[in-house]
Amino acid sequence: MACAMILTLSLSLMACGGNGDNSSQANSSKQENSSKQEESSQETSGQETSSTTAKITGTATGSGSTSVEPIIQQLKDEFEAKNPGTTIEYEGNSSGSGITAANENVSMFGCASRELKEEEKAFGMTVETFAYDGIAAIVHPDNTVSDISMEDLKKIYTGEVTNWKELGGNDAPIVVVSRENGSGTKSAFEELVGFEDALVSDATIAEGNGNVQSTVASNPNAIGYVSFTYIDETVKALTVEGVEATDANVKNSTYKISRPFLIFWHEENMNEVAKAFVEFMMSAEGQAIVAEKAIPVTD
């Protein structure tokens, strides 16, 4: 009997000891798994933090149209302020120069204030329109002429038409007002209307849109041209072949004295700074900056 009791007690103690070992092993396994999960979580968190706080640095280069240069400058200033350590270098020369430079990797991107020609499209660059620009032909509010054709505009600015009566207006000499050499608005207007380097010799030259506007506003027989932002009650914007000078008509391409502002590049020539700058330009914030000097592509 005593032997049986001792045997029973011994078996009981062995069972208890066995359960204790299993429990210890389970706890050890749980702690090990928990530790691995924490390490994995910390690694993932570290990777996410590194990714979200990564900053771009370096220089992006661009060149092209002088007409877009003021917009690029404003975008550049804001972009560099938001991204310390970045620099955007833009050389204003001409649309054609910008196209050549971007295609030949002289600069990372180029800008133009006109559509690309067919032979330029063949270069295979990525092209984005980031703004539109409209130029209005303006006269004094008392002028009875309200609409004009592209051909008649050309004739006025080349000296072929010299009196308003030839266009159905009053019998009065036309006072032609133009811009100074080097003006992007002048270059665009002459190119779009079709009289490059053929401006009438006795044209009144006014520096800046504001001076053109005030000159026309003070002379009932004057005609000039300004960016849309300078249209107000002191002058009258002529409709061109029946189409009003409005942002909407520039966007839908029915107003003829208008042009797109383009940025273009070869993908393999762009660094991270250049890519980020284009992305910023096309963002809501960038387009709000564009809207200060041109017509944005997004509202």
PDB file of C-alpha atoms in Angstrom:
ATOM      1  CA  MET A   1       0.000   0.000   0.000  1.00  0.00           C
ATOM      2  CA  ALA A   2       2.780   2.411   0.965  1.00  0.00           C
ATOM      3  CA  CYS A   3       4.611   1.546  -2.198  1.00  0.00           C
ATOM      4  CA  ALA A   4       1.534   2.296  -4.245  1.00  0.00           C
ATOM      5  CA  MET A   5       1.122   5.697  -2.606  1.00  0.00           C
ATOM      6  CA  ILE A   6       4.769   6.571  -3.212  1.00  0.00           C
ATOM      7  CA  LEU A   7       4.439   5.522  -6.845  1.00  0.00           C
ATOM      8  CA  THR A   8       1.300   7.633  -7.306  1.00  0.00           C
ATOM      9  CA  LEU A   9       2.937  10.681  -5.696  1.00  0.00           C
ATOM     10  CA  SER A  10       6.006  10.268  -7.852  1.00  0.00           C
ATOM     11  CA  LEU A  11       3.949  10.125 -11.051  1.00  0.00           C
ATOM     12  CA  SER A  12       1.991  13.193  -9.980  1.00  0.00           C
ATOM     13  CA  LEU A  13       5.156  15.185  -9.382  1.00  0.00           C
ATOM     14  CA  MET A  14       6.534  14.149 -12.762  1.00  0.00           C
ATOM     15  CA  ALA A  15       3.364  15.307 -14.478  1.00  0.00           C
ATOM     16  CA  CYS A  16       3.521  18.680 -12.765  1.00  0.00           C
ATOM     17  CA  GLY A  17       7.133  19.072 -13.689  1.00  0.00           C
ATOM     18  CA  GLY A  18       6.379  18.247 -17.315  1.00  0.00           C
ATOM     19  CA  ASN A  19       3.616  20.857 -17.553  1.00  0.00           C
ATOM     20  CA  GLY A  20       5.920  23.464 -16.090  1.00  0.00           C
ATOM     21  CA  ASP A  21       8.544  22.839 -18.754  1.00  0.00           C
ATOM     22  CA  ASN A  22       5.977  23.080 -21.576  1.00  0.00           C
ATOM     23  CA  SER A  23       4.587  26.334 -20.175  1.00  0.00           C
ATOM     24  CA  SER A  24       8.069  27.812 -19.914  1.00  0.00           C
ATOM     25  CA  GLN A  25       8.846  26.850 -23.484  1.00  0.00           C
ATOM     26  CA  ALA A  26       5.560  28.367 -24.713  1.00  0.00           C
ATOM     27  CA  ASN A  27       6.197  31.616 -22.859  1.00  0.00           C
ATOM     28  CA  SER A  28       9.717  31.757 -24.249  1.00  0.00           C
ATOM     29  CA  SER A  29       8.381  31.197 -27.774  1.00  0.00           C
ATOM     30  CA  LYS A  30       5.758  33.917 -27.361  1.00  0.00           C
ATOM     31  CA  GLN A  31       8.343  36.401 -26.075  1.00  0.00           C
ATOM     32  CA  GLU A  32      10.640  35.579 -28.986  1.00  0.00           C
ATOM     33  CA  ASN A  33       7.842  36.045 -31.545  1.00  0.00           C
ATOM     34  CA  SER A  34       6.777  39.287 -29.888  1.00  0.00           C
ATOM     35  CA  SER A  35      10.362  40.552 -29.989  1.00  0.00           C
ATOM     36  CA  LYS A  36      10.648  39.713 -33.687  1.00  0.00           C
ATOM     37  CA  GLN A  37       7.351  41.468 -34.417  1.00  0.00           C
ATOM     38  CA  GLU A  38       8.541  44.589 -32.575  1.00  0.00           C
ATOM     39  CA  GLU A  39      11.827  44.557 -34.493  1.00  0.00           C
ATOM     40  CA  SER A  40       9.950  44.142 -37.781  1.00  0.00           C
ATOM     41  CA  SER A  41       7.574  46.943 -36.839  1.00  0.00           C
ATOM     42  CA  GLN A  42      10.476  49.221 -35.928  1.00  0.00           C
ATOM     43  CA  GLU A  43      12.248  48.441 -39.210  1.00  0.00           C
ATOM     44  CA  THR A  44       9.079  49.150 -41.218  1.00  0.00           C
ATOM     45  CA  SER A  45       8.458  52.333 -39.276  1.00  0.00           C
ATOM     46  CA  GLY A  46      12.035  53.407 -39.859  1.00  0.00           C
ATOM     47  CA  GLN A  47      11.721  52.746 -43.579  1.00  0.00           C
ATOM     48  CA  GLU A  48       8.477  54.742 -43.781  1.00  0.00           C
ATOM     49  CA  THR A  49       9.981  57.640 -41.846  1.00  0.00           C
ATOM     50  CA  SER A  50      13.047  57.643 -44.071  1.00  0.00           C
ATOM     51  CA  SER A  51      10.835  57.634 -47.185  1.00  0.00           C
ATOM     52  CA  THR A  52       8.484  60.396 -46.074  1.00  0.00           C
ATOM     53  CA  THR A  53      11.263  62.690 -44.866  1.00  0.00           C
ATOM     54  CA  ALA A  54      13.543  62.216 -47.876  1.00  0.00           C
ATOM     55  CA  LYS A  55      14.410  65.559 -49.455  1.00  0.00           C
ATOM     56  CA  ILE A  56      15.528  66.301 -52.994  1.00  0.00           C
ATOM     57  CA  THR A  57      18.586  68.427 -53.607  1.00  0.00           C
ATOM     58  CA  GLY A  58      20.429  69.529 -56.702  1.00  0.00           C
ATOM     59  CA  THR A  59      20.052  71.703 -59.784  1.00  0.00           C
ATOM     60  CA  ALA A  60      17.663  71.514 -62.735  1.00  0.00           C
ATOM     61  CA  THR A  61      18.344  73.463 -65.931  1.00  0.00           C
ATOM     62  CA  GLY A  62      15.922  74.890 -68.461  1.00  0.00           C
ATOM     63  CA  SER A  63      15.877  77.383 -71.320  1.00  0.00           C
ATOM     64  CA  GLY A  64      13.585  78.869 -73.934  1.00  0.00           C
ATOM     65  CA  SER A  65      10.935  81.534 -74.391  1.00  0.00           C
ATOM     66  CA  THR A  66      11.379  84.916 -72.733  1.00  0.00           C
ATOM     67  CA  SER A  67       7.596  85.292 -72.612  1.00  0.00           C
ATOM     68  CA  VAL A  68       7.315  82.500 -70.062  1.00  0.00           C
ATOM     69  CA  GLU A  69      10.369  83.630 -68.091  1.00  0.00           C
ATOM     70  CA  PRO A  70       8.431  85.761 -65.541  1.00  0.00           C
ATOM     71  CA  ILE A  71       6.186  82.780 -64.777  1.00  0.00           C
ATOM     72  CA  ILE A  72       9.137  80.395 -64.493  1.00  0.00           C
ATOM     73  CA  GLN A  73      10.831  82.870 -62.142  1.00  0.00           C
ATOM     74  CA  GLN A  74       7.843  82.984 -59.791  1.00  0.00           C
ATOM     75  CA  LEU A  75       7.473  79.203 -59.857  1.00  0.00           C
ATOM     76  CA  LYS A  76      11.219  78.827 -59.272  1.00  0.00           C
ATOM     77  CA  ASP A  77      11.193  81.136 -56.235  1.00  0.00           C
ATOM     78  CA  GLU A  78       8.329  79.272 -54.570  1.00  0.00           C
ATOM     79  CA  PHE A  79       9.700  75.822 -55.449  1.00  0.00           C
ATOM     80  CA  GLU A  80      13.164  76.605 -54.072  1.00  0.00           C
ATOM     81  CA  ALA A  81      11.632  78.027 -50.881  1.00  0.00           C
ATOM     82  CA  LYS A  82       9.669  74.810 -50.376  1.00  0.00           C
ATOM     83  CA  ASN A  83      12.662  72.611 -51.222  1.00  0.00           C
ATOM     84  CA  PRO A  84      15.858  73.957 -49.610  1.00  0.00           C
ATOM     85  CA  GLY A  85      18.936  72.725 -51.411  1.00  0.00           C
ATOM     86  CA  THR A  86      17.359  72.856 -54.870  1.00  0.00           C
ATOM     87  CA  THR A  87      18.107  75.314 -57.671  1.00  0.00           C
ATOM     88  CA  ILE A  88      16.224  75.939 -60.912  1.00  0.00           C
ATOM     89  CA  GLU A  89      18.333  77.644 -63.585  1.00  0.00           C
ATOM     90  CA  TYR A  90      16.403  79.051 -66.560  1.00  0.00           C
ATOM     91  CA  GLU A  91      17.951  80.877 -69.510  1.00  0.00           C
ATOM     92  CA  GLY A  92      15.495  83.039 -71.424  1.00  0.00           C
ATOM     93  CA  ASN A  93      16.418  83.196 -75.110  1.00  0.00           C
ATOM     94  CA  SER A  94      13.767  82.003 -77.565  1.00  0.00           C
ATOM     95  CA  SER A  95      11.274  79.198 -78.070  1.00  0.00           C
ATOM     96  CA  GLY A  96      13.385  77.691 -80.851  1.00  0.00           C
ATOM     97  CA  SER A  97      16.523  77.758 -78.719  1.00  0.00           C
ATOM     98  CA  GLY A  98      14.687  76.053 -75.868  1.00  0.00           C
ATOM     99  CA  ILE A  99      13.450  73.287 -78.153  1.00  0.00           C
ATOM    100  CA  THR A 100      16.951  72.635 -79.486  1.00  0.00           C
ATOM    101  CA  ALA A 101      18.514  72.744 -76.011  1.00  0.00           C
ATOM    102  CA  ALA A 102      16.034  70.280 -74.513  1.00  0.00           C
ATOM    103  CA  ASN A 103      16.286  67.928 -77.478  1.00  0.00           C
ATOM    104  CA  GLU A 104      20.096  67.927 -77.420  1.00  0.00           C
ATOM    105  CA  ASN A 105      20.335  67.692 -73.603  1.00  0.00           C
ATOM    106  CA  VAL A 106      21.960  71.113 -73.306  1.00  0.00           C
ATOM    107  CA  SER A 107      19.227  71.774 -70.739  1.00  0.00           C
ATOM    108  CA  MET A 108      16.965  69.292 -68.964  1.00  0.00           C
ATOM    109  CA  PHE A 109      13.766  70.985 -70.093  1.00  0.00           C
ATOM    110  CA  GLY A 110      12.732  73.712 -72.504  1.00  0.00           C
ATOM    111  CA  CYS A 111       9.852  76.183 -72.733  1.00  0.00           C
ATOM    112  CA  ALA A 112       8.076  77.662 -75.748  1.00  0.00           C
ATOM    113  CA  SER A 113       5.349  80.250 -76.227  1.00  0.00           C
ATOM    114  CA  ARG A 114       4.020  78.590 -79.371  1.00  0.00           C
ATOM    115  CA  GLU A 115       3.004  75.176 -80.646  1.00  0.00           C
ATOM    116  CA  LEU A 116       5.780  72.840 -81.747  1.00  0.00           C
ATOM    117  CA  LYS A 117       6.272  72.518 -85.483  1.00  0.00           C
ATOM    118  CA  GLU A 118       5.833  69.104 -87.070  1.00  0.00           C
ATOM    119  CA  GLU A 119       9.571  68.542 -87.359  1.00  0.00           C
ATOM    120  CA  GLU A 120       9.978  69.475 -83.672  1.00  0.00           C
ATOM    121  CA  LYS A 121       7.240  67.057 -82.608  1.00  0.00           C
ATOM    122  CA  ALA A 122       9.256  64.331 -84.325  1.00  0.00           C
ATOM    123  CA  PHE A 123      11.949  64.709 -81.637  1.00  0.00           C
ATOM    124  CA  GLY A 124       9.690  62.621 -79.401  1.00  0.00           C
ATOM    125  CA  MET A 125       9.836  64.825 -76.325  1.00  0.00           C
ATOM    126  CA  THR A 126       7.148  64.792 -73.646  1.00  0.00           C
ATOM    127  CA  VAL A 127       5.180  68.050 -73.979  1.00  0.00           C
ATOM    128  CA  GLU A 128       2.902  69.681 -71.391  1.00  0.00           C
ATOM    129  CA  THR A 129       0.849  72.859 -71.756  1.00  0.00           C
ATOM    130  CA  PHE A 130       1.119  74.698 -68.441  1.00  0.00           C
ATOM    131  CA  ALA A 131      -0.584  78.000 -69.391  1.00  0.00           C
ATOM    132  CA  TYR A 132      -2.286  79.967 -72.143  1.00  0.00           C
ATOM    133  CA  ASP A 133      -1.732  83.571 -73.143  1.00  0.00           C
ATOM    134  CA  GLY A 134      -4.178  85.865 -74.924  1.00  0.00           C
ATOM    135  CA  ILE A 135      -3.326  89.188 -76.589  1.00  0.00           C
ATOM    136  CA  ALA A 136      -6.118  91.687 -77.199  1.00  0.00           C
ATOM    137  CA  ALA A 137      -6.282  94.308 -79.953  1.00  0.00           C
ATOM    138  CA  ILE A 138      -7.584  97.429 -78.192  1.00  0.00           C
ATOM    139  CA  VAL A 139      -9.027 100.775 -79.305  1.00  0.00           C
ATOM    140  CA  HIS A 140     -10.541 103.818 -77.610  1.00  0.00           C
ATOM    141  CA  PRO A 141     -14.062 103.164 -76.214  1.00  0.00           C
ATOM    142  CA  ASP A 142     -15.492 105.811 -78.590  1.00  0.00           C
ATOM    143  CA  ASN A 143     -14.175 104.046 -81.694  1.00  0.00           C
ATOM    144  CA  THR A 144     -17.127 102.764 -83.735  1.00  0.00           C
ATOM    145  CA  VAL A 145     -15.155  99.758 -85.011  1.00  0.00           C
ATOM    146  CA  SER A 146     -15.800  96.745 -82.770  1.00  0.00           C
ATOM    147  CA  ASP A 147     -14.640  93.767 -84.829  1.00  0.00           C
ATOM    148  CA  ILE A 148     -11.575  93.199 -86.977  1.00  0.00           C
ATOM    149  CA  SER A 149     -10.132  90.417 -89.117  1.00  0.00           C
ATOM    150  CA  MET A 150      -6.608  89.061 -88.801  1.00  0.00           C
ATOM    151  CA  GLU A 151      -5.908  90.317 -92.319  1.00  0.00           C
ATOM    152  CA  ASP A 152      -7.013  93.867 -91.495  1.00  0.00           C
ATOM    153  CA  LEU A 153      -4.891  93.850 -88.333  1.00  0.00           C
ATOM    154  CA  LYS A 154      -1.916  92.908 -90.461  1.00  0.00           C
ATOM    155  CA  LYS A 155      -2.709  95.689 -92.945  1.00  0.00           C
ATOM    156  CA  ILE A 156      -2.947  98.261 -90.134  1.00  0.00           C
ATOM    157  CA  TYR A 157       0.367  97.274 -88.592  1.00  0.00           C
ATOM    158  CA  THR A 158       2.203  97.168 -91.918  1.00  0.00           C
ATOM    159  CA  GLY A 159       0.793 100.523 -93.059  1.00  0.00           C
ATOM    160  CA  GLU A 160      -1.451  99.231 -95.843  1.00  0.00           C
ATOM    161  CA  VAL A 161      -4.609 100.485 -94.105  1.00  0.00           C
ATOM    162  CA  THR A 162      -4.193 103.961 -92.602  1.00  0.00           C
ATOM    163  CA  ASN A 163      -7.700 105.356 -92.062  1.00  0.00           C
ATOM    164  CA  TRP A 164     -10.540 104.026 -89.905  1.00  0.00           C
ATOM    165  CA  LYS A 165     -13.064 104.685 -92.665  1.00  0.00           C
ATOM    166  CA  GLU A 166     -11.453 101.848 -94.646  1.00  0.00           C
ATOM    167  CA  LEU A 167     -12.768  99.537 -91.925  1.00  0.00           C
ATOM    168  CA  GLY A 168     -16.201 101.134 -91.627  1.00  0.00           C
ATOM    169  CA  GLY A 169     -15.220 103.609 -88.939  1.00  0.00           C
ATOM    170  CA  ASN A 170     -14.835 107.376 -88.793  1.00  0.00           C
ATOM    171  CA  ASP A 171     -12.772 109.316 -91.309  1.00  0.00           C
ATOM    172  CA  ALA A 172      -9.673 109.585 -89.130  1.00  0.00           C
ATOM    173  CA  PRO A 173      -6.043 108.487 -89.412  1.00  0.00           C
ATOM    174  CA  ILE A 174      -5.148 105.312 -87.540  1.00  0.00           C
ATOM    175  CA  VAL A 175      -2.540 105.831 -84.822  1.00  0.00           C
ATOM    176  CA  VAL A 176      -0.623 102.564 -84.565  1.00  0.00           C
ATOM    177  CA  VAL A 177       0.753 101.741 -81.102  1.00  0.00           C
ATOM    178  CA  SER A 178       3.255  98.916 -80.672  1.00  0.00           C
ATOM    179  CA  ARG A 179       5.761  97.628 -78.142  1.00  0.00           C
ATOM    180  CA  GLU A 180       9.496  98.015 -77.774  1.00  0.00           C
ATOM    181  CA  ASN A 181      11.949  95.557 -79.330  1.00  0.00           C
ATOM    182  CA  GLY A 182      12.596  92.600 -77.058  1.00  0.00           C
ATOM    183  CA  SER A 183       9.017  92.494 -75.833  1.00  0.00           C
ATOM    184  CA  GLY A 184       7.629  88.962 -75.751  1.00  0.00           C
ATOM    185  CA  THR A 185       4.141  90.322 -76.378  1.00  0.00           C
ATOM    186  CA  LYS A 186       5.395  92.172 -79.454  1.00  0.00           C
ATOM    187  CA  SER A 187       7.090  89.074 -80.838  1.00  0.00           C
ATOM    188  CA  ALA A 188       4.006  86.940 -80.254  1.00  0.00           C
ATOM    189  CA  PHE A 189       1.586  89.479 -81.709  1.00  0.00           C
ATOM    190  CA  GLU A 190       3.667  89.986 -84.856  1.00  0.00           C
ATOM    191  CA  GLU A 191       4.129  86.241 -85.316  1.00  0.00           C
ATOM    192  CA  LEU A 192       0.453  85.394 -84.774  1.00  0.00           C
ATOM    193  CA  VAL A 193      -0.909  88.209 -86.936  1.00  0.00           C
ATOM    194  CA  GLY A 194       1.751  87.562 -89.570  1.00  0.00           C
ATOM    195  CA  PHE A 195       3.901  90.664 -90.005  1.00  0.00           C
ATOM    196  CA  GLU A 196       7.210  89.865 -88.325  1.00  0.00           C
ATOM    197  CA  ASP A 197       9.824  92.579 -88.939  1.00  0.00           C
ATOM    198  CA  ALA A 198       7.384  94.577 -91.097  1.00  0.00           C
ATOM    199  CA  LEU A 199       5.993  97.084 -88.569  1.00  0.00           C
ATOM    200  CA  VAL A 200       4.960 100.415 -90.065  1.00  0.00           C
ATOM    201  CA  SER A 201       7.780 102.938 -89.575  1.00  0.00           C
ATOM    202  CA  ASP A 202       5.727 105.680 -87.905  1.00  0.00           C
ATOM    203  CA  ALA A 203       4.235 103.474 -85.169  1.00  0.00           C
ATOM    204  CA  THR A 204       4.159 104.903 -81.654  1.00  0.00           C
ATOM    205  CA  ILE A 205       6.340 102.731 -79.415  1.00  0.00           C
ATOM    206  CA  ALA A 206       5.219 102.254 -75.818  1.00  0.00           C
ATOM    207  CA  GLU A 207       7.174 100.284 -73.233  1.00  0.00           C
ATOM    208  CA  GLY A 208       5.060  97.821 -71.313  1.00  0.00           C
ATOM    209  CA  ASN A 209       1.423  96.792 -71.487  1.00  0.00           C
ATOM    210  CA  GLY A 210       0.429  99.597 -69.153  1.00  0.00           C
ATOM    211  CA  ASN A 211       1.841 102.305 -71.407  1.00  0.00           C
ATOM    212  CA  VAL A 212       0.145 100.815 -74.474  1.00  0.00           C
ATOM    213  CA  GLN A 213      -3.142 100.800 -72.587  1.00  0.00           C
ATOM    214  CA  SER A 214      -2.852 104.406 -71.404  1.00  0.00           C
ATOM    215  CA  THR A 215      -1.756 105.621 -74.864  1.00  0.00           C
ATOM    216  CA  VAL A 216      -4.797 104.030 -76.536  1.00  0.00           C
ATOM    217  CA  ALA A 217      -7.113 105.219 -73.753  1.00  0.00           C
ATOM    218  CA  SER A 218      -6.049 108.818 -74.357  1.00  0.00           C
ATOM    219  CA  ASN A 219      -6.347 108.816 -78.182  1.00  0.00           C
ATOM    220  CA  PRO A 220      -9.695 108.130 -79.965  1.00  0.00           C
ATOM    221  CA  ASN A 221      -7.859 107.092 -83.155  1.00  0.00           C
ATOM    222  CA  ALA A 222      -5.293 104.732 -81.633  1.00  0.00           C
ATOM    223  CA  ILE A 223      -5.018 100.959 -81.801  1.00  0.00           C
ATOM    224  CA  GLY A 224      -2.700  98.813 -79.705  1.00  0.00           C
ATOM    225  CA  TYR A 225      -2.356  95.345 -78.213  1.00  0.00           C
ATOM    226  CA  VAL A 226      -2.045  94.145 -74.637  1.00  0.00           C
ATOM    227  CA  SER A 227      -2.257  90.978 -72.579  1.00  0.00           C
ATOM    228  CA  PHE A 228      -5.786  90.203 -71.411  1.00  0.00           C
ATOM    229  CA  THR A 229      -5.034  91.332 -67.864  1.00  0.00           C
ATOM    230  CA  TYR A 230      -4.810  94.935 -69.118  1.00  0.00           C
ATOM    231  CA  ILE A 231      -8.328  95.082 -70.539  1.00  0.00           C
ATOM    232  CA  ASP A 232     -10.524  97.461 -68.530  1.00  0.00           C
ATOM    233  CA  GLU A 233     -13.161 100.170 -69.007  1.00  0.00           C
ATOM    234  CA  THR A 234     -10.607 102.696 -70.320  1.00  0.00           C
ATOM    235  CA  VAL A 235     -10.179 100.740 -73.569  1.00  0.00           C
ATOM    236  CA  LYS A 236     -12.267  98.512 -75.828  1.00  0.00           C
ATOM    237  CA  ALA A 237     -11.067  95.057 -76.808  1.00  0.00           C
ATOM    238  CA  LEU A 238     -11.970  94.301 -80.411  1.00  0.00           C
ATOM    239  CA  THR A 239     -13.546  90.991 -81.265  1.00  0.00           C
ATOM    240  CA  VAL A 240     -11.347  89.189 -83.786  1.00  0.00           C
ATOM    241  CA  GLU A 241     -13.375  87.700 -86.616  1.00  0.00           C
ATOM    242  CA  GLY A 242     -16.389  87.691 -84.328  1.00  0.00           C
ATOM    243  CA  VAL A 243     -14.701  86.035 -81.342  1.00  0.00           C
ATOM    244  CA  GLU A 244     -14.412  87.904 -78.034  1.00  0.00           C
ATOM    245  CA  ALA A 245     -11.115  88.276 -76.218  1.00  0.00           C
ATOM    246  CA  THR A 246     -11.862  86.052 -73.213  1.00  0.00           C
ATOM    247  CA  ASP A 247      -9.994  83.405 -71.249  1.00  0.00           C
ATOM    248  CA  ALA A 248     -12.617  80.826 -72.220  1.00  0.00           C
ATOM    249  CA  ASN A 249     -12.126  81.510 -75.936  1.00  0.00           C
ATOM    250  CA  VAL A 250      -8.374  81.207 -75.549  1.00  0.00           C
ATOM    251  CA  LYS A 251      -8.805  77.846 -73.823  1.00  0.00           C
ATOM    252  CA  ASN A 252     -11.111  76.508 -76.528  1.00  0.00           C
ATOM    253  CA  SER A 253      -8.776  77.831 -79.270  1.00  0.00           C
ATOM    254  CA  THR A 254     -11.421  79.978 -81.015  1.00  0.00           C
ATOM    255  CA  TYR A 255      -9.663  83.270 -80.244  1.00  0.00           C
ATOM    256  CA  LYS A 256      -6.850  83.501 -82.786  1.00  0.00           C
ATOM    257  CA  ILE A 257      -4.411  85.868 -81.092  1.00  0.00           C
ATOM    258  CA  SER A 258      -3.469  83.385 -78.429  1.00  0.00           C
ATOM    259  CA  ARG A 259      -0.774  80.859 -77.744  1.00  0.00           C
ATOM    260  CA  PRO A 260       0.039  78.023 -75.381  1.00  0.00           C
ATOM    261  CA  PHE A 261       2.948  78.110 -72.983  1.00  0.00           C
ATOM    262  CA  LEU A 262       4.702  74.742 -73.230  1.00  0.00           C
ATOM    263  CA  ILE A 263       7.287  72.845 -71.224  1.00  0.00           C
ATOM    264  CA  PHE A 264       8.960  69.794 -72.781  1.00  0.00           C
ATOM    265  CA  TRP A 265      11.720  67.297 -72.112  1.00  0.00           C
ATOM    266  CA  HIS A 266      13.276  63.926 -72.831  1.00  0.00           C
ATOM    267  CA  GLU A 267      12.570  61.679 -69.827  1.00  0.00           C
ATOM    268  CA  GLU A 268      16.113  60.297 -69.691  1.00  0.00           C
ATOM    269  CA  ASN A 269      17.556  63.817 -69.350  1.00  0.00           C
ATOM    270  CA  MET A 270      15.485  64.789 -66.300  1.00  0.00           C
ATOM    271  CA  ASN A 271      16.835  64.501 -62.750  1.00  0.00           C
ATOM    272  CA  GLU A 272      14.632  64.317 -59.634  1.00  0.00           C
ATOM    273  CA  VAL A 273      14.676  68.102 -59.149  1.00  0.00           C
ATOM    274  CA  ALA A 274      13.520  68.742 -62.717  1.00  0.00           C
ATOM    275  CA  LYS A 275      10.741  66.160 -62.388  1.00  0.00           C
ATOM    276  CA  ALA A 276       9.594  67.653 -59.091  1.00  0.00           C
ATOM    277  CA  PHE A 277       9.599  71.164 -60.589  1.00  0.00           C
ATOM    278  CA  VAL A 278       7.326  70.114 -63.465  1.00  0.00           C
ATOM    279  CA  GLU A 279       5.044  68.337 -60.994  1.00  0.00           C
ATOM    280  CA  PHE A 280       4.881  71.509 -58.879  1.00  0.00           C
ATOM    281  CA  MET A 281       4.165  73.642 -61.963  1.00  0.00           C
ATOM    282  CA  MET A 282       1.148  71.491 -62.840  1.00  0.00           C
ATOM    283  CA  SER A 283      -0.167  71.233 -59.259  1.00  0.00           C
ATOM    284  CA  ALA A 284      -3.009  73.371 -57.894  1.00  0.00           C
ATOM    285  CA  GLU A 285      -0.471  75.517 -56.046  1.00  0.00           C
ATOM    286  CA  GLY A 286       1.674  75.946 -59.140  1.00  0.00           C
ATOM    287  CA  GLN A 287      -1.298  76.789 -61.338  1.00  0.00           C
ATOM    288  CA  ALA A 288      -2.355  79.470 -58.837  1.00  0.00           C
ATOM    289  CA  ILE A 289       1.047  81.088 -59.389  1.00  0.00           C
ATOM    290  CA  VAL A 290       0.645  80.755 -63.166  1.00  0.00           C
ATOM    291  CA  ALA A 291      -2.734  82.512 -62.903  1.00  0.00           C
ATOM    292  CA  GLU A 292      -1.015  85.696 -61.698  1.00  0.00           C
ATOM    293  CA  LYS A 293       0.566  86.222 -65.131  1.00  0.00           C
ATOM    294  CA  ALA A 294      -1.272  83.983 -67.608  1.00  0.00           C
ATOM    295  CA  ILE A 295      -4.279  81.719 -68.071  1.00  0.00           C
ATOM    296  CA  PRO A 296      -3.804  78.464 -66.128  1.00  0.00           C
ATOM    297  CA  VAL A 297      -4.697  75.136 -67.691  1.00  0.00           C
ATOM    298  CA  THR A 298      -6.705  74.226 -64.586  1.00  0.00           C
ATOM    299  CA  ASP A 299      -9.150  76.413 -62.673  1.00  0.00           C
TER     300      ASP A 299
END
